[in-house]
Amino acid sequence: MVLTARRKIKKGEELTITYCSSLMGTYARQKKLLKSKLFQCVCQRCLDPLEGGTNMGGITCSKCKQSFLLPHVRAKQTEIVWLCRCGFQANTEKVSNFLTKLERELTDIDQLEEEGLDNLRTKLEQYNTWVQKKSKLLPPSSDLLLRAGGSLALLLSRLGSSLPLLEKRE
């Protein structure tokens, strides 16, 4: 096996590998790793509630509505604590249920039929509506918004020459 690094590695520096997409937020990564690999990750990124300043895994605070509830991972504690800088701590189960609901909504849209222009239009409208509504509840760089935007972009790219037909029928 040959590994190639994109940057200089210092002697003795720890090398790590990810089991999850870097486009997943902390909550999604932790959930996936607990289910598939049976461990809690305590890497530098998972321990950083801000995720390098992206707030990728956060949701709008239900108390102050000005900042974000961010996932705080603590070693040897599998339950994520959701804290806002306003001091509010959200109910972990409620946040988990909310995020699971959002993930399910996206999966439902992902699975919509794409055959025919009417189905394509419906799917595009569903993604667009979802993004518009959830943009009020999630940070701009939310992993869920990124996922929806990526799916929307792929769908638009697959339309190719059909896009003008879709626009004419409106």
PDB file of C-alpha atoms in Angstrom, residues 14-152:
ATOM      1  CA  GLU A  14      -0.160  11.042  14.094  1.00  0.00           C
ATOM      2  CA  LEU A  15      -1.860  10.104  10.834  1.00  0.00           C
ATOM      3  CA  THR A  16      -5.598   9.544  10.849  1.00  0.00           C
ATOM      4  CA  ILE A  17      -8.232   8.356   8.409  1.00  0.00           C
ATOM      5  CA  THR A  18     -11.878   9.315   8.216  1.00  0.00           C
ATOM      6  CA  TYR A  19     -14.744   6.818   8.057  1.00  0.00           C
ATOM      7  CA  CYS A  20     -17.219   9.540   7.083  1.00  0.00           C
ATOM      8  CA  SER A  21     -17.596  12.216   4.460  1.00  0.00           C
ATOM      9  CA  SER A  22     -16.008  15.518   5.425  1.00  0.00           C
ATOM     10  CA  LEU A  23     -19.321  17.125   4.397  1.00  0.00           C
ATOM     11  CA  MET A  24     -21.104  15.543   7.350  1.00  0.00           C
ATOM     12  CA  GLY A  25     -21.580  17.560  10.521  1.00  0.00           C
ATOM     13  CA  THR A  26     -20.578  16.297  13.965  1.00  0.00           C
ATOM     14  CA  TYR A  27     -24.005  14.913  14.831  1.00  0.00           C
ATOM     15  CA  ALA A  28     -24.272  12.979  11.564  1.00  0.00           C
ATOM     16  CA  ARG A  29     -20.713  11.614  11.866  1.00  0.00           C
ATOM     17  CA  GLN A  30     -21.160  10.565  15.485  1.00  0.00           C
ATOM     18  CA  LYS A  31     -24.488   8.891  14.693  1.00  0.00           C
ATOM     19  CA  LYS A  32     -22.994   7.000  11.739  1.00  0.00           C
ATOM     20  CA  LEU A  33     -19.881   5.889  13.637  1.00  0.00           C
ATOM     21  CA  LEU A  34     -21.830   4.695  16.667  1.00  0.00           C
ATOM     22  CA  LYS A  35     -24.145   2.685  14.432  1.00  0.00           C
ATOM     23  CA  SER A  36     -21.645   1.281  11.922  1.00  0.00           C
ATOM     24  CA  LYS A  37     -18.328   1.143  13.796  1.00  0.00           C
ATOM     25  CA  LEU A  38     -19.589   1.008  17.408  1.00  0.00           C
ATOM     26  CA  PHE A  39     -17.339   3.790  18.675  1.00  0.00           C
ATOM     27  CA  GLN A  40     -17.484   7.439  19.587  1.00  0.00           C
ATOM     28  CA  CYS A  41     -15.026   9.594  17.696  1.00  0.00           C
ATOM     29  CA  VAL A  42     -13.060  12.111  19.740  1.00  0.00           C
ATOM     30  CA  CYS A  43     -10.876  13.487  16.967  1.00  0.00           C
ATOM     31  CA  GLN A  44     -10.009  17.182  16.914  1.00  0.00           C
ATOM     32  CA  ARG A  45     -12.871  18.028  14.546  1.00  0.00           C
ATOM     33  CA  CYS A  46     -15.514  16.121  16.537  1.00  0.00           C
ATOM     34  CA  LEU A  47     -14.388  17.850  19.738  1.00  0.00           C
ATOM     35  CA  ASP A  48     -14.680  21.292  18.086  1.00  0.00           C
ATOM     36  CA  PRO A  49     -18.343  22.419  18.371  1.00  0.00           C
ATOM     37  CA  LEU A  50     -17.687  25.161  15.792  1.00  0.00           C
ATOM     38  CA  GLU A  51     -16.226  22.650  13.308  1.00  0.00           C
ATOM     39  CA  GLY A  52     -13.500  25.055  12.271  1.00  0.00           C
ATOM     40  CA  GLY A  53     -15.868  28.010  12.330  1.00  0.00           C
ATOM     41  CA  THR A  54     -18.391  26.481   9.918  1.00  0.00           C
ATOM     42  CA  ASN A  55     -21.117  25.612  12.466  1.00  0.00           C
ATOM     43  CA  MET A  56     -21.795  22.796  10.011  1.00  0.00           C
ATOM     44  CA  GLY A  57     -23.613  20.577  12.507  1.00  0.00           C
ATOM     45  CA  GLY A  58     -25.560  23.304  14.289  1.00  0.00           C
ATOM     46  CA  ILE A  59     -29.161  24.449  14.321  1.00  0.00           C
ATOM     47  CA  THR A  60     -30.631  27.853  15.134  1.00  0.00           C
ATOM     48  CA  CYS A  61     -31.043  28.286  18.892  1.00  0.00           C
ATOM     49  CA  SER A  62     -34.688  27.909  19.879  1.00  0.00           C
ATOM     50  CA  LYS A  63     -34.202  30.332  22.762  1.00  0.00           C
ATOM     51  CA  CYS A  64     -32.212  33.333  21.490  1.00  0.00           C
ATOM     52  CA  LYS A  65     -32.835  32.739  17.747  1.00  0.00           C
ATOM     53  CA  GLN A  66     -29.613  34.722  17.146  1.00  0.00           C
ATOM     54  CA  SER A  67     -26.965  32.035  17.408  1.00  0.00           C
ATOM     55  CA  PHE A  68     -26.685  28.292  16.963  1.00  0.00           C
ATOM     56  CA  LEU A  69     -27.073  25.256  19.150  1.00  0.00           C
ATOM     57  CA  LEU A  70     -23.825  23.416  18.529  1.00  0.00           C
ATOM     58  CA  PRO A  71     -22.981  19.773  19.218  1.00  0.00           C
ATOM     59  CA  HIS A  72     -20.523  19.264  22.066  1.00  0.00           C
ATOM     60  CA  VAL A  73     -18.899  15.832  22.122  1.00  0.00           C
ATOM     61  CA  ARG A  74     -17.335  14.735  25.362  1.00  0.00           C
ATOM     62  CA  ALA A  75     -15.024  11.751  25.654  1.00  0.00           C
ATOM     63  CA  LYS A  76     -16.640   8.690  27.238  1.00  0.00           C
ATOM     64  CA  GLN A  77     -20.085  10.304  26.987  1.00  0.00           C
ATOM     65  CA  THR A  78     -21.947   9.057  23.914  1.00  0.00           C
ATOM     66  CA  GLU A  79     -24.753  11.598  24.248  1.00  0.00           C
ATOM     67  CA  ILE A  80     -24.070  14.871  22.455  1.00  0.00           C
ATOM     68  CA  VAL A  81     -24.757  18.024  24.457  1.00  0.00           C
ATOM     69  CA  TRP A  82     -26.347  20.887  22.473  1.00  0.00           C
ATOM     70  CA  LEU A  83     -25.249  24.299  23.714  1.00  0.00           C
ATOM     71  CA  CYS A  84     -25.711  27.853  22.479  1.00  0.00           C
ATOM     72  CA  ARG A  85     -23.393  30.715  23.310  1.00  0.00           C
ATOM     73  CA  CYS A  86     -26.428  32.437  24.918  1.00  0.00           C
ATOM     74  CA  GLY A  87     -26.109  29.786  27.646  1.00  0.00           C
ATOM     75  CA  PHE A  88     -29.097  27.673  26.616  1.00  0.00           C
ATOM     76  CA  GLN A  89     -28.729  23.884  26.661  1.00  0.00           C
ATOM     77  CA  ALA A  90     -31.260  22.090  24.481  1.00  0.00           C
ATOM     78  CA  ASN A  91     -32.855  18.737  25.176  1.00  0.00           C
ATOM     79  CA  THR A  92     -30.602  16.253  23.385  1.00  0.00           C
ATOM     80  CA  GLU A  93     -33.437  13.906  22.465  1.00  0.00           C
ATOM     81  CA  LYS A  94     -35.512  16.721  20.954  1.00  0.00           C
ATOM     82  CA  VAL A  95     -32.583  17.969  18.868  1.00  0.00           C
ATOM     83  CA  SER A  96     -31.821  14.409  17.750  1.00  0.00           C
ATOM     84  CA  ASN A  97     -35.455  13.833  16.753  1.00  0.00           C
ATOM     85  CA  PHE A  98     -35.531  17.141  14.883  1.00  0.00           C
ATOM     86  CA  LEU A  99     -32.349  16.369  12.920  1.00  0.00           C
ATOM     87  CA  THR A 100     -33.567  12.840  12.173  1.00  0.00           C
ATOM     88  CA  LYS A 101     -36.806  14.347  10.837  1.00  0.00           C
ATOM     89  CA  LEU A 102     -34.850  16.720   8.571  1.00  0.00           C
ATOM     90  CA  GLU A 103     -32.670  13.858   7.314  1.00  0.00           C
ATOM     91  CA  ARG A 104     -35.788  11.786   6.604  1.00  0.00           C
ATOM     92  CA  GLU A 105     -37.376  14.666   4.679  1.00  0.00           C
ATOM     93  CA  LEU A 106     -34.278  14.955   2.497  1.00  0.00           C
ATOM     94  CA  THR A 107     -34.167  11.209   1.915  1.00  0.00           C
ATOM     95  CA  ASP A 108     -37.830  11.293   0.861  1.00  0.00           C
ATOM     96  CA  ILE A 109     -37.035  14.004  -1.688  1.00  0.00           C
ATOM     97  CA  ASP A 110     -33.950  12.080  -2.859  1.00  0.00           C
ATOM     98  CA  GLN A 111     -36.165   9.084  -3.585  1.00  0.00           C
ATOM     99  CA  LEU A 112     -38.751  10.948  -5.682  1.00  0.00           C
ATOM    100  CA  GLU A 113     -39.162   9.716  -9.243  1.00  0.00           C
ATOM    101  CA  GLU A 114     -37.111  11.561 -11.877  1.00  0.00           C
ATOM    102  CA  GLU A 115     -38.588  10.064 -15.035  1.00  0.00           C
ATOM    103  CA  GLY A 116     -40.373  12.708 -17.124  1.00  0.00           C
ATOM    104  CA  LEU A 117     -40.385  16.512 -16.969  1.00  0.00           C
ATOM    105  CA  ASP A 118     -43.304  16.738 -14.530  1.00  0.00           C
ATOM    106  CA  ASN A 119     -41.517  14.478 -12.044  1.00  0.00           C
ATOM    107  CA  LEU A 120     -38.292  16.429 -12.481  1.00  0.00           C
ATOM    108  CA  ARG A 121     -40.107  19.716 -11.891  1.00  0.00           C
ATOM    109  CA  THR A 122     -41.738  18.293  -8.750  1.00  0.00           C
ATOM    110  CA  LYS A 123     -38.406  17.076  -7.396  1.00  0.00           C
ATOM    111  CA  LEU A 124     -36.703  20.412  -8.141  1.00  0.00           C
ATOM    112  CA  GLU A 125     -39.532  22.291  -6.425  1.00  0.00           C
ATOM    113  CA  GLN A 126     -39.340  19.982  -3.402  1.00  0.00           C
ATOM    114  CA  TYR A 127     -35.601  20.586  -2.981  1.00  0.00           C
ATOM    115  CA  ASN A 128     -36.024  24.326  -3.475  1.00  0.00           C
ATOM    116  CA  THR A 129     -38.892  24.562  -0.962  1.00  0.00           C
ATOM    117  CA  TRP A 130     -36.993  22.453   1.569  1.00  0.00           C
ATOM    118  CA  VAL A 131     -33.875  24.630   1.291  1.00  0.00           C
ATOM    119  CA  GLN A 132     -35.882  27.864   1.589  1.00  0.00           C
ATOM    120  CA  LYS A 133     -37.745  26.687   4.701  1.00  0.00           C
ATOM    121  CA  LYS A 134     -34.807  25.053   6.459  1.00  0.00           C
ATOM    122  CA  SER A 135     -32.436  27.976   5.765  1.00  0.00           C
ATOM    123  CA  LYS A 136     -34.206  29.751   8.627  1.00  0.00           C
ATOM    124  CA  LEU A 137     -33.436  26.876  11.003  1.00  0.00           C
ATOM    125  CA  LEU A 138     -29.901  25.935   9.990  1.00  0.00           C
ATOM    126  CA  PRO A 139     -26.551  27.715   9.606  1.00  0.00           C
ATOM    127  CA  PRO A 140     -25.665  28.661   6.006  1.00  0.00           C
ATOM    128  CA  SER A 141     -22.968  25.957   5.942  1.00  0.00           C
ATOM    129  CA  SER A 142     -25.172  23.270   7.510  1.00  0.00           C
ATOM    130  CA  ASP A 143     -24.344  19.764   6.341  1.00  0.00           C
ATOM    131  CA  LEU A 144     -28.034  19.220   5.575  1.00  0.00           C
ATOM    132  CA  LEU A 145     -28.268  22.368   3.436  1.00  0.00           C
ATOM    133  CA  LEU A 146     -25.051  21.350   1.662  1.00  0.00           C
ATOM    134  CA  ARG A 147     -26.502  17.898   1.006  1.00  0.00           C
ATOM    135  CA  ALA A 148     -29.736  19.364  -0.387  1.00  0.00           C
ATOM    136  CA  GLY A 149     -27.823  21.882  -2.507  1.00  0.00           C
ATOM    137  CA  GLY A 150     -25.544  19.167  -3.852  1.00  0.00           C
ATOM    138  CA  SER A 151     -28.506  16.960  -4.742  1.00  0.00           C
ATOM    139  CA  LEU A 152     -30.199  19.904  -6.419  1.00  0.00           C
TER     140      LEU A 152
END
